[in-house]
Coordinates of C-alpha atoms (C1' of nucleotides) in Angstrom, one line a residue:
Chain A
X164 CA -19.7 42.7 -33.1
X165 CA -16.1 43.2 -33.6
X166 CA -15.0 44.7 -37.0
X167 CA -13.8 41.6 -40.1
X168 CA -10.3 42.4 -40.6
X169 CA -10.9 43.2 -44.2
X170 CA -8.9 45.8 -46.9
X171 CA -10.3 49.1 -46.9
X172 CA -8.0 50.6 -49.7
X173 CA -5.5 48.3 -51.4
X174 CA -7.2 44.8 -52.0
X175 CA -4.5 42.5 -49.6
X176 CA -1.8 45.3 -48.7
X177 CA 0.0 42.9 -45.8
X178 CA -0.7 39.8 -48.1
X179 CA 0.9 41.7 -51.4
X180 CA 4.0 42.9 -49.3
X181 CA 5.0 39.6 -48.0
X182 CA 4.4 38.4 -51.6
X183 CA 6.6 41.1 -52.8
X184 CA 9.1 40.1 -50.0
X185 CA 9.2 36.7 -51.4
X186 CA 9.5 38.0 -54.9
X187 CA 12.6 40.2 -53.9
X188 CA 14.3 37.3 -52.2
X189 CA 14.4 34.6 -54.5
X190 CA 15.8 37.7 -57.5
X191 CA 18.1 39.3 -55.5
X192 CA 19.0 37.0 -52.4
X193 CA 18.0 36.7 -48.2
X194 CA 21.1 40.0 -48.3
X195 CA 19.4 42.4 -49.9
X196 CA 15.8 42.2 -49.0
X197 CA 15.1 46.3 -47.9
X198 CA 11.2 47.5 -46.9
X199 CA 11.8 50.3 -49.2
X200 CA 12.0 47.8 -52.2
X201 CA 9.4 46.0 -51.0
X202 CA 6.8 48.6 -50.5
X203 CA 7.9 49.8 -54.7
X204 CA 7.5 46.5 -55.6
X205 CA 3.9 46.5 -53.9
X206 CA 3.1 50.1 -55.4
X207 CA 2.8 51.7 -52.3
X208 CA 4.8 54.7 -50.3
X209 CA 7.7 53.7 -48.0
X210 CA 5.9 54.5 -44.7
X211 CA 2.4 52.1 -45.8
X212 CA 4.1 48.6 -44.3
X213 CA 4.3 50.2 -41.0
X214 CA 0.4 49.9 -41.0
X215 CA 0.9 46.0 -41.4
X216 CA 4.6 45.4 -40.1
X217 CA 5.9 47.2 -37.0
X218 CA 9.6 47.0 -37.8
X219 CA 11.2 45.0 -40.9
X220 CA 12.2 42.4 -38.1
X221 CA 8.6 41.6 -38.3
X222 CA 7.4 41.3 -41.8
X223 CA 10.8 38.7 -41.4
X224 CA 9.5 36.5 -39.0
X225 CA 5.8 36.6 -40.6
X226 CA 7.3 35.3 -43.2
X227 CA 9.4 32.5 -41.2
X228 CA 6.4 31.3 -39.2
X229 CA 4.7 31.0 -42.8
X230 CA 7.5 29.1 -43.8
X231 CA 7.2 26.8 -40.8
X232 CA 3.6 26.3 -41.2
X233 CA 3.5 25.4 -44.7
X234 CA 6.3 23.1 -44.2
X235 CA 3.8 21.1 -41.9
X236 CA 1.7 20.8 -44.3
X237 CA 3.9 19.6 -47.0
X238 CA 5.1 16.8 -44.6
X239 CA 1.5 16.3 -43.7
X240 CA 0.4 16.0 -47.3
X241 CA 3.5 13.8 -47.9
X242 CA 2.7 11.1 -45.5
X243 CA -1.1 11.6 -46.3
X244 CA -0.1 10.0 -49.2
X245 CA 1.2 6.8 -48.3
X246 CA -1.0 6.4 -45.0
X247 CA -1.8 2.8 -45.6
X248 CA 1.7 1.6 -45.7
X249 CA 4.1 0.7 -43.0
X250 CA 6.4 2.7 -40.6
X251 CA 9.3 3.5 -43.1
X252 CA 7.4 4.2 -45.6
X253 CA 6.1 7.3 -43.8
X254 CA 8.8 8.2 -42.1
X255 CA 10.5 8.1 -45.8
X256 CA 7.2 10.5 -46.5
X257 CA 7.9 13.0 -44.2
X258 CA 11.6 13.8 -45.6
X259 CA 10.2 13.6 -49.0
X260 CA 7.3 16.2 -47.7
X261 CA 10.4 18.7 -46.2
X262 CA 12.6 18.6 -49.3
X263 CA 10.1 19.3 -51.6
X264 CA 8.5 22.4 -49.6
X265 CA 12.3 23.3 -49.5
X266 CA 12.5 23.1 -53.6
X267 CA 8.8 24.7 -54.0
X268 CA 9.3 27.7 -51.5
X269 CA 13.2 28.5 -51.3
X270 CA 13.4 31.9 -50.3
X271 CA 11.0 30.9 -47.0
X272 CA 13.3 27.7 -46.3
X273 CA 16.7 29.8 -46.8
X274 CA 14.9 32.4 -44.4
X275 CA 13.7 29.8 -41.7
X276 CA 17.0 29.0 -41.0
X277 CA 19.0 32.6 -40.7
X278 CA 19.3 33.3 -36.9
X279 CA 21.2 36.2 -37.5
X280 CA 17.9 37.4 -39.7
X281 CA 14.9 36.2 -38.0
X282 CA 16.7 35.9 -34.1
X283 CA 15.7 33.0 -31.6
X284 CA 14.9 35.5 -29.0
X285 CA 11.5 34.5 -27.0
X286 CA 10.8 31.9 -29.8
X287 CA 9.2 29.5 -27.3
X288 CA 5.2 31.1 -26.6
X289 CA 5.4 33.0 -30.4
X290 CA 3.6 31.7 -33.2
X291 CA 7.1 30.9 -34.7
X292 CA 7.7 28.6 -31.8
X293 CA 4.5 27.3 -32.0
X294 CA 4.8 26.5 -36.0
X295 CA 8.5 25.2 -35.2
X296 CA 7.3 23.1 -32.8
X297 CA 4.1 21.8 -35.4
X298 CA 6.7 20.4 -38.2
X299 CA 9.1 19.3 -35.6
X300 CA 6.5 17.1 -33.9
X301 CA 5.8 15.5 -37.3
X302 CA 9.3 14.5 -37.3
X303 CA 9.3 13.0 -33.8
X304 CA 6.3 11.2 -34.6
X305 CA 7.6 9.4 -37.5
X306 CA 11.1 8.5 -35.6
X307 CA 9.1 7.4 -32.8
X308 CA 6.7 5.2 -35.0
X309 CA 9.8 4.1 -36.7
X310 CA 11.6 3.0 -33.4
X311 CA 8.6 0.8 -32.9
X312 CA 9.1 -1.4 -35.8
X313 CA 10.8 -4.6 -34.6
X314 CA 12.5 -5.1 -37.5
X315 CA 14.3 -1.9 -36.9
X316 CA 17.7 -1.6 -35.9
X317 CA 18.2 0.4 -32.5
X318 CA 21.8 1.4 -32.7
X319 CA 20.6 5.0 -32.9
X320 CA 18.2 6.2 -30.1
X321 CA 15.0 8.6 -30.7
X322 CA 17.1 12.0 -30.7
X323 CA 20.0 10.5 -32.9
X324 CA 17.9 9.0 -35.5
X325 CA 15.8 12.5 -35.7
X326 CA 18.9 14.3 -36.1
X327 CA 20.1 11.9 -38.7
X328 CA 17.3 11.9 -40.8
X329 CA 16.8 15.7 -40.6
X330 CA 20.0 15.7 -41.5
X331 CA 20.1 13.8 -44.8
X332 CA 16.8 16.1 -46.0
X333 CA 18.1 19.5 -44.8
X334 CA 21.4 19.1 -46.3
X335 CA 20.1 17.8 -49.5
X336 CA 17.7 21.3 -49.9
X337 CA 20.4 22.8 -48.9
X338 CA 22.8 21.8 -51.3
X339 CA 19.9 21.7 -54.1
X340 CA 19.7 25.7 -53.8
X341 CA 23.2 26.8 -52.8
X342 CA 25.5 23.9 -52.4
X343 CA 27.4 22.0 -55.7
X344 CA 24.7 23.0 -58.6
X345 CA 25.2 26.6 -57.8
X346 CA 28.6 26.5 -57.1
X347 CA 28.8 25.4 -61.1
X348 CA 30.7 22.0 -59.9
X349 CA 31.1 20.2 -63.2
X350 CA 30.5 16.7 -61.7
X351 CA 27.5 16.6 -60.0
X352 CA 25.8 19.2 -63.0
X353 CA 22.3 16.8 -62.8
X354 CA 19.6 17.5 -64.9
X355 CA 17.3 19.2 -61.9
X356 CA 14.5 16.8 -62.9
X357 CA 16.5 13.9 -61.2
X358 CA 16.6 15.0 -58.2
X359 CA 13.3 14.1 -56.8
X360 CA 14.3 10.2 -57.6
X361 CA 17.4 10.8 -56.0
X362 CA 16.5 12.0 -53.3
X363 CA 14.0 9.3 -52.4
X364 CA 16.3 6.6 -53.1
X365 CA 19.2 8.7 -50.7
X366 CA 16.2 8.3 -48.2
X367 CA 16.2 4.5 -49.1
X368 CA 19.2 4.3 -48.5
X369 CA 19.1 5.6 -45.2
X370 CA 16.0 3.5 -43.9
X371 CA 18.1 0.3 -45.2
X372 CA 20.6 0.7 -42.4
X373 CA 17.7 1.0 -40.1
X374 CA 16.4 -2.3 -40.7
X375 CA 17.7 -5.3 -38.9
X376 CA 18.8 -7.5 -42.7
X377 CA 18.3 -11.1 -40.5
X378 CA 15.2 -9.9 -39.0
X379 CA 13.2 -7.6 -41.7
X380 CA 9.9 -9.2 -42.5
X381 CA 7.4 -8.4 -45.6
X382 CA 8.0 -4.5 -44.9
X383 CA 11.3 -5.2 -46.2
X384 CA 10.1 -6.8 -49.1
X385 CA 7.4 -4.7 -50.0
X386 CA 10.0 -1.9 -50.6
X387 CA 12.6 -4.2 -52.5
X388 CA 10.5 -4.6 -54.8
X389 CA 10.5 -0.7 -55.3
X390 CA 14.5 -0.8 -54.9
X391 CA 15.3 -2.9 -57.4
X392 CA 13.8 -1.0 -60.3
X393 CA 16.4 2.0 -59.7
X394 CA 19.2 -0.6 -59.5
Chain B
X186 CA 65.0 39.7 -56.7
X187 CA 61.8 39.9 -56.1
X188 CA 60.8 41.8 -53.1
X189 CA 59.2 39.7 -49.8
X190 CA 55.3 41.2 -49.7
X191 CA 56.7 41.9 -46.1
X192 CA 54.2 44.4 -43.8
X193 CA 55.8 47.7 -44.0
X194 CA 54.0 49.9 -41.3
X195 CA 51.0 47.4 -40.1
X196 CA 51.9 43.9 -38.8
X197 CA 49.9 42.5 -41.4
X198 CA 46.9 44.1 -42.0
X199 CA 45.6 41.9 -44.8
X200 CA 45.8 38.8 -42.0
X201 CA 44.3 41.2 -39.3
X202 CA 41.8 42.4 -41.6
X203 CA 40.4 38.6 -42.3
X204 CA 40.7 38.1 -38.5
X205 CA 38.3 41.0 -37.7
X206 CA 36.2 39.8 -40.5
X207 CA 35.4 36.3 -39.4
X208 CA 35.2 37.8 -35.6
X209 CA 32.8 39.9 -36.6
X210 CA 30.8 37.1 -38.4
X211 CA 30.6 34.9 -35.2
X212 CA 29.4 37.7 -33.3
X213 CA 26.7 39.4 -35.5
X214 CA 26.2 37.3 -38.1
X215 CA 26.8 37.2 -41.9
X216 CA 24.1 40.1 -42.7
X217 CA 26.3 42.6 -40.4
X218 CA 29.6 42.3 -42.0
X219 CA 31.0 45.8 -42.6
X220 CA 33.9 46.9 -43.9
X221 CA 34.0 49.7 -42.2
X222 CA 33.5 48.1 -38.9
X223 CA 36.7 45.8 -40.1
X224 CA 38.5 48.4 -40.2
X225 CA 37.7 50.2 -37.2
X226 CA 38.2 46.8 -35.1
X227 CA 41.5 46.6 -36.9
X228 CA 42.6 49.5 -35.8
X229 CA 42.8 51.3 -39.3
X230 CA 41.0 54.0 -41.0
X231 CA 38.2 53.2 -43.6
X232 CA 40.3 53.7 -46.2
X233 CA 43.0 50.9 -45.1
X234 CA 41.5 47.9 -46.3
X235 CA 41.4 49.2 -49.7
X236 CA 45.3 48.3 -50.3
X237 CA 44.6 45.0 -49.8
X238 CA 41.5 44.0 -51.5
X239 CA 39.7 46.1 -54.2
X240 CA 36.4 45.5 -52.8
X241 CA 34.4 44.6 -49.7
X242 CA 33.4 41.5 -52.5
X243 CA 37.1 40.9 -52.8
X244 CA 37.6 40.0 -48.8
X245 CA 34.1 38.4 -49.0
X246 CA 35.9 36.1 -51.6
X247 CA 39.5 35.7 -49.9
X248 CA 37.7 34.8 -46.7
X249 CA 35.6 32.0 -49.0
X250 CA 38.6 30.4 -50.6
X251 CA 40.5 30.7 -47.3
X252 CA 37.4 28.0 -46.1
X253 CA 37.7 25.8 -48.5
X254 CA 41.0 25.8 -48.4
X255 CA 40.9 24.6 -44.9
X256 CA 38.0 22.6 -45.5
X257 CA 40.3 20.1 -47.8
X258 CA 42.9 20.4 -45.1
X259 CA 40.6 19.1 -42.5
X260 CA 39.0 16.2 -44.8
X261 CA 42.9 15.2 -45.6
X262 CA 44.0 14.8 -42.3
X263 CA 41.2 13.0 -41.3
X264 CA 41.4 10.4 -43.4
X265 CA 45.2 10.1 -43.4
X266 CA 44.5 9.1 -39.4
X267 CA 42.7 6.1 -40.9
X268 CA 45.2 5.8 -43.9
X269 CA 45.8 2.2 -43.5
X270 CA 42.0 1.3 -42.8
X271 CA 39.5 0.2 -45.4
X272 CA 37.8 2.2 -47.9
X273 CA 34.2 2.5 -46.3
X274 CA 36.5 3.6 -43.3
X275 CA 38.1 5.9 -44.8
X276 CA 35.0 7.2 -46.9
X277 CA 33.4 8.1 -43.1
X278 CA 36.8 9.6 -42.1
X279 CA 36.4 12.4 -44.6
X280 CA 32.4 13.3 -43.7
X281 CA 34.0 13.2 -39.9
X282 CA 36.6 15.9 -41.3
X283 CA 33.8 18.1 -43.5
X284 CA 31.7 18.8 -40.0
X285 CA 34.7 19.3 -38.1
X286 CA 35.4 21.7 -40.3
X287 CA 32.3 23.5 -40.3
X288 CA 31.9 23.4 -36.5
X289 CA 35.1 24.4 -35.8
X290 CA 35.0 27.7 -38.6
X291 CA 31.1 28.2 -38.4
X292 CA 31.9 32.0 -39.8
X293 CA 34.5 30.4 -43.0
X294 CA 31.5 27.8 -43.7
X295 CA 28.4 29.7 -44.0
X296 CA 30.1 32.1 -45.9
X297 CA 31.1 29.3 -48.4
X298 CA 27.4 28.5 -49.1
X299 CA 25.9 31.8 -49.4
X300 CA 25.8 32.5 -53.1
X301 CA 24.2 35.9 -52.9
X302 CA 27.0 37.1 -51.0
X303 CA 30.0 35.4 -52.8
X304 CA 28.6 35.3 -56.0
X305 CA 29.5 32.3 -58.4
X306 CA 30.5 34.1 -61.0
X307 CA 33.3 32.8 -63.0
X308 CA 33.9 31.0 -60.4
X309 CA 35.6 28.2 -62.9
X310 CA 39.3 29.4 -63.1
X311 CA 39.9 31.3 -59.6
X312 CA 41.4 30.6 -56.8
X313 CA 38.2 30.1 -55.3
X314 CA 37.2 27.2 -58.2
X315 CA 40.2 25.8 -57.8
X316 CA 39.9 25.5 -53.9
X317 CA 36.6 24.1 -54.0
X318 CA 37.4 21.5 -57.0
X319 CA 40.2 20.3 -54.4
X320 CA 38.1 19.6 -51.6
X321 CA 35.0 18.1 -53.6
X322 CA 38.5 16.0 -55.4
X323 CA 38.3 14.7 -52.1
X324 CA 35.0 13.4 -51.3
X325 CA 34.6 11.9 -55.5
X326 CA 37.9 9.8 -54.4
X327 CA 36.8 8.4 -51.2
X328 CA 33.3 7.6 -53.1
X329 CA 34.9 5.8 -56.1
X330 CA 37.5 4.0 -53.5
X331 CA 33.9 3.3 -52.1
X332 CA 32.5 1.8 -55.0
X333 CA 34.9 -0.3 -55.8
X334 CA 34.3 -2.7 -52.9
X335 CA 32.9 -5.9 -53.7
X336 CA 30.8 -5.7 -50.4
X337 CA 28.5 -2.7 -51.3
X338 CA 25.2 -2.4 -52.9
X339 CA 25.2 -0.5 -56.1
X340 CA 21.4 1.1 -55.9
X341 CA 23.2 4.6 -55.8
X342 CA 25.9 5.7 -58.5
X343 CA 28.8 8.0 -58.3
X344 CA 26.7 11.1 -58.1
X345 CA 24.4 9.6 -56.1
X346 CA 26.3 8.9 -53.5
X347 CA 28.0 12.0 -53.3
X348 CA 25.3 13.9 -53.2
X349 CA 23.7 11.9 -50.5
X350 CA 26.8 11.5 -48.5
X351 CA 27.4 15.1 -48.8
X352 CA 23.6 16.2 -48.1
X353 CA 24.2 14.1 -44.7
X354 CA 27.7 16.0 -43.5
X355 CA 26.4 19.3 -45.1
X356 CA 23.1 19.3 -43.1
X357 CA 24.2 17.8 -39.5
X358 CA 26.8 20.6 -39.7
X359 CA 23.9 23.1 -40.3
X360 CA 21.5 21.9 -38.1
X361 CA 23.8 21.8 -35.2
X362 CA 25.2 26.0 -36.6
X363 CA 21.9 27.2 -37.1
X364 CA 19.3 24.4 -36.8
X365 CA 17.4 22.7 -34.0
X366 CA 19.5 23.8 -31.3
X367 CA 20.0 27.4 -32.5
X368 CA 16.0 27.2 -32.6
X369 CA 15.6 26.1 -29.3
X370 CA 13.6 22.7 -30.2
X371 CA 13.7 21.5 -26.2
X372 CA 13.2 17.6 -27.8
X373 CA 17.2 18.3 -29.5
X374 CA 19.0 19.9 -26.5
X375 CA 21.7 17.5 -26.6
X376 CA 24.9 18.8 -25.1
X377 CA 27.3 19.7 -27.4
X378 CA 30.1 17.0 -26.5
X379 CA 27.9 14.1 -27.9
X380 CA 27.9 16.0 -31.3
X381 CA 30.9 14.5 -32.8
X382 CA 29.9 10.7 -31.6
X383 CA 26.8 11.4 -32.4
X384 CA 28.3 12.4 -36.3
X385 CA 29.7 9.1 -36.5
X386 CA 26.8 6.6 -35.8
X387 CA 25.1 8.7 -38.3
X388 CA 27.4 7.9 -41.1
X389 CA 28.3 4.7 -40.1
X390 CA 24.3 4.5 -40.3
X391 CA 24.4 5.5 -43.9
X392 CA 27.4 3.3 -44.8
X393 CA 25.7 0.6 -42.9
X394 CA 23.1 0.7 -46.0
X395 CA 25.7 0.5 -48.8
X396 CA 26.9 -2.8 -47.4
X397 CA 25.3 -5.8 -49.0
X398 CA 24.4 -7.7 -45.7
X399 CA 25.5 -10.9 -47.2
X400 CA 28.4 -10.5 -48.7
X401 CA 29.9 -8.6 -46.2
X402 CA 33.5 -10.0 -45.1
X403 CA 35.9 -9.1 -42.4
X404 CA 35.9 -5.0 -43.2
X405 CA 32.2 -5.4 -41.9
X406 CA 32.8 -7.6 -38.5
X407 CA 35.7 -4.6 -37.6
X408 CA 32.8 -1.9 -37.8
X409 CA 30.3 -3.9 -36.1
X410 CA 32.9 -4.5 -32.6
X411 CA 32.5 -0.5 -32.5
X412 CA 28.7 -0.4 -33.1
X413 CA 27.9 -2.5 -31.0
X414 CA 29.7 -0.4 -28.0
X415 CA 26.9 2.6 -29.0
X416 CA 24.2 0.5 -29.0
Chain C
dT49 C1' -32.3 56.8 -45.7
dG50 C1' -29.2 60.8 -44.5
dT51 C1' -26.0 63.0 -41.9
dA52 C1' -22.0 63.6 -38.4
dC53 C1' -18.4 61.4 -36.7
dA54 C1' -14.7 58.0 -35.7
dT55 C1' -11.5 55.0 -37.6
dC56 C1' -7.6 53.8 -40.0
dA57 C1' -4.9 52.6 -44.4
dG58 C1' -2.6 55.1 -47.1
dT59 C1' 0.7 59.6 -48.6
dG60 C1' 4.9 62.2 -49.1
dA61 C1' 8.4 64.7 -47.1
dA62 C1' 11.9 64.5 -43.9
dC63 C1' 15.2 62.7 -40.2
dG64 C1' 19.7 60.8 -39.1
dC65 C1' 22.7 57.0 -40.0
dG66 C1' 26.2 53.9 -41.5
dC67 C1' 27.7 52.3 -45.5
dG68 C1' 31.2 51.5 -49.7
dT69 C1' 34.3 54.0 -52.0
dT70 C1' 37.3 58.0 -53.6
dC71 C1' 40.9 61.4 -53.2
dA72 C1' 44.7 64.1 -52.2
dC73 C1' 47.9 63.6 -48.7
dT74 C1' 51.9 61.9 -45.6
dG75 C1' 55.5 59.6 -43.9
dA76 C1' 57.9 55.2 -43.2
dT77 C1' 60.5 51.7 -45.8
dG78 C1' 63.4 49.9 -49.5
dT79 C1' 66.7 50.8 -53.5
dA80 C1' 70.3 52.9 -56.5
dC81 C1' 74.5 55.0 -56.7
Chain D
dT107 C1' 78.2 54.3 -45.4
dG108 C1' 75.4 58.3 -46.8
dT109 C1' 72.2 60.6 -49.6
dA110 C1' 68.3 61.1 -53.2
dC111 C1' 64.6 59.1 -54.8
dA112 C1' 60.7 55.8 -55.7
dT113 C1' 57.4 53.1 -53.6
dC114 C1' 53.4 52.2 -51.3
dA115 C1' 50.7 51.3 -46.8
dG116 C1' 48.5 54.2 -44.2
dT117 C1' 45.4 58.8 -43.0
dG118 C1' 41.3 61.6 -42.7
dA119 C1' 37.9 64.2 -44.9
dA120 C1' 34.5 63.9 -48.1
dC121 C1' 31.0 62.0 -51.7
dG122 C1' 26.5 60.2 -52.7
dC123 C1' 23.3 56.6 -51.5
dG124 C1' 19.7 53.8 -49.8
dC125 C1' 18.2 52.5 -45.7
dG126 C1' 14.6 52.1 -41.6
dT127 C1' 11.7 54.8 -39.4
dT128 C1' 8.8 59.0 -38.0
dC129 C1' 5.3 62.5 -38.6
dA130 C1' 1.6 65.4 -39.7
dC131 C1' -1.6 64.8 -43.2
dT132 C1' -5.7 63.1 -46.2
dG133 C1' -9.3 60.8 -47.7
dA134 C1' -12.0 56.6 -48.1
dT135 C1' -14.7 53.3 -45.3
dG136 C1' -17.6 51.9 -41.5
dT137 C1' -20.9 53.1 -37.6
dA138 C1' -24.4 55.6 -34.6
dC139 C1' -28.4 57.9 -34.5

DNA sequence: TGTACATCAGTGAACGCGCGTTCACTGATGTAC
DNA sequence: TGTACATCAGTGAACGCGCGTTCACTGATGTAC
């Protein structure tokens, strides 16, 4: 039988070094993330990751496609969540699900989108294409479930309305971990508490343009309901 | 009098220096920004560029300050071509002007968001503070102009609004720099011409949501002849 | 169960490299009289 | 206008550094008989 893949000498070297990569990121920024660090960090000698990682490229795009497939999950878990409710509602899941990975795992989301770090090249049959592709579909789905909805609004096809919504929740991450708060902007200094709440209701708003306002139904009522308490 | 800060032997390096910079930056990315390369495309020895700025930060900084200096420029002009129009109209105008900003200086705008390599430090009373204060001036205006219509629905506040408004521009002008088309996603292959139409029915989405459906007047019925052209 | 051998995750020294920055210098430009 | 001097943008060699990666090695673990 073929040999388990299991640690002969350090308990989880390629675990602990990604770990460590992670670590190294979020202190010192995407800029300054070197293997030699990293293999200090892990307690090791400079030459061990190359047991684990072929190049540094690699260990970078391990970590990416772990960043892609843990952002499928949080979207996943997101719209788990509200299941039983209508079209919007999970479709308001899903970009609730990719902010909050963004908030809970920064240095993989700043990293999953750094061409110039982790390059497109061949992306298409890797298992970075392949997690890409797994979140992405998520997305699609939603918009597509979303489109269905006859109380929708169809002034924005399947591809816009994607973009859009993608859009609204990348941006928002975005700015959460580099944009206005880190740039010390004395206006928009929130209490980092708030910002789940506002980012649903910047969701909300979103989904209200969606819906036809003469031809919304109980969906539309259900969530007014939710609407008017952050009035 | 004073004398001119007129090039002596060089043209004018300091210029030709930020040139090579953001040149550089298109075509290998932030990561592989050396000064030393700078110089060497500029035409100088490696010891040139230290007339002009102390450190490599210090260019790193010009060249940041430099976007947002442009960045207010291009939300300014965009809405003075709609001057006359109404507020939600101009509101719009100046997320039109943010990503044509971005798209047309990718190199200026990434670096304006990448706090590990332009650190915020004191940030408060540079140029660089004073820069981005001007531009975000911009964008608080328009909101409160917003706001102050009878016609829209108050479910987000100042900062809520900004933020979201923001998040939207900020992350369509990623996504289309580094996001699903950098990545390849075959489902978002949309030619780049559509982008900038494409920018507009997205915003006019989200404004769509901040009008109260009912008491919508005239400024609404203008919007809706153009909608209905995209629909 | 015990021994011989193969495997392979780790070591530590070494490589060549490009980097940011410094330094003493040179020579063109601008200024004072 | 002509000459002496100060200024300062550029040169080119040199520095020390940390990096990614290679290499011959060691020694612990797993496997065959």
């Amino acid at each position: 039988m073929p040999p388990k893949k299991r640690a002969y000498h350090h308990g989880d070297l390629r675990r602990t070094l990604l770990d460590a990569s992670i670590a190294l990121i979020v202190e010192r920024g995407l800029d300054q993330l070197s293997l030699r660090e990293v293999a200090r960090r892990a307690g090791v000698s400079p030459a061990a990751p190359y047991h684990h990682f072929a190049t540094r490229q690699e260990l970078l795009e391990a970590l990416a496609v772990e960043g892609f497939v843990m952002l499928a999950e949080s979207m996943r878990a997101s719209l788990e969540a509200v299941a039983d409710q209508g079209s919007v509602e999970r479709f308001r899941a899903t970009g609730v699900g990719y902010i909050r990975f963004a908030l809970a795992h920064p240095a993989h989301f700043r990293l999953m989108f750094r061409p110039s770090l982790v390059p497109v090249s061949a992306v298409a049959s890797s298992a970075k294409g392949a997690a890409q592709a797994d979140s992405f579909q998520i997305l699609l789905d939603a918009v597509d479930d979303t489109l269905k909805d006859q109380s929708i609004r169809a002034h924005l096809d399947r591809r816009g309305l994607a973009l859009v919504a993608w859009s609204l929740v990348h941006g928002a991450a975005e700015l959460l971990l580099d944009g206005p708060f880190a740039l010390g902007l004395p206006e928009l200094d929130a209490p980092a508490p708030a910002i789940p709440e506002l980012v649903t209701r910047a969701f909300q708003g979103l989904l209200d343009a969606l819906r036809d306002a003469k031809g919304a139904g109980e969906g539309a009522r259900v969530k007014s309901a939710k609407r008017r308490r952050t009035t």
